[in-house]
Steps between C-alpha positions, in 0.01 A plus 500: 500500500889492538492836678254359759702186551825712526332721781387199693837339475671821620237527788573159608881545475460817715292298764784258534728772631303517817621213726334327800734700729357814343159382548578449861624849539182624317287298728649627820476860380119452411446344833686798683308759304168331539536443874618880544202622297249292699662606835500862367127493449425351842726747705376801285161445690682582820673804350844379396656511180759243365805694604368573846418132574828383363691759732297368791587135413877578468497662846296215653771271383806736591412807707852631471475578131525873400290667240803473259540118567137446442524691162781276394328173604174592330701646186304824526594861459594700821206741413245215456598360850510853642151572389366168626671546851360847523144346441561237772618784739193705410286191603686464832631159414873596470744755623811618324802603698865570398732216557766550757773357282425710189301813550412505129317163535145432645410227738141388469311394817163331502263657748267335734224603236628221276390233751136577417563456135696183523207255534343632175846470325540145627136409419565626133821314480339175641217516241747540219715213628180276521461576123868453413561184691172324440558130414861505624624305770716630788786282365455647151498856647827411696667377194413799295636724775818310497530513139426876481738565783781331316429702178497815705844413654640436147375864398635644814834339453531623148394843586768514783764359269423762233500812712 
């Protein structure tokens, strides 16, 4: 019986290593991964994979990003991004052209064909948002956005200071 008590005691002691701050990080990660999986399943029906829709999303937010910059933002290998971009180009949703400032880099340009796909992407995102934000007020969502933005700034400042 002493061995069992010792095992239980050690397990409790190990659990105490995880703080409330740790739990918050785990929760944010779980939400991010879960939301991405749900959106992946929805956009797969319209013929896009996760990397492709994430590239499109980055370009919608900032059309000036190069292929290399998107790879850095998404923390994916250049080959992974290159393969996804090739697929988007083959579907006619994007064009890839050499940048004027650096002939080794690629500018990515969304074509008019993407406009036909945007309502389906928006609808998929809206359905996911309906699920994620169910029961939250506009004020709660605004407060959450402000808190997460501050956390993001903290991370960005640290990253900038350590480079």
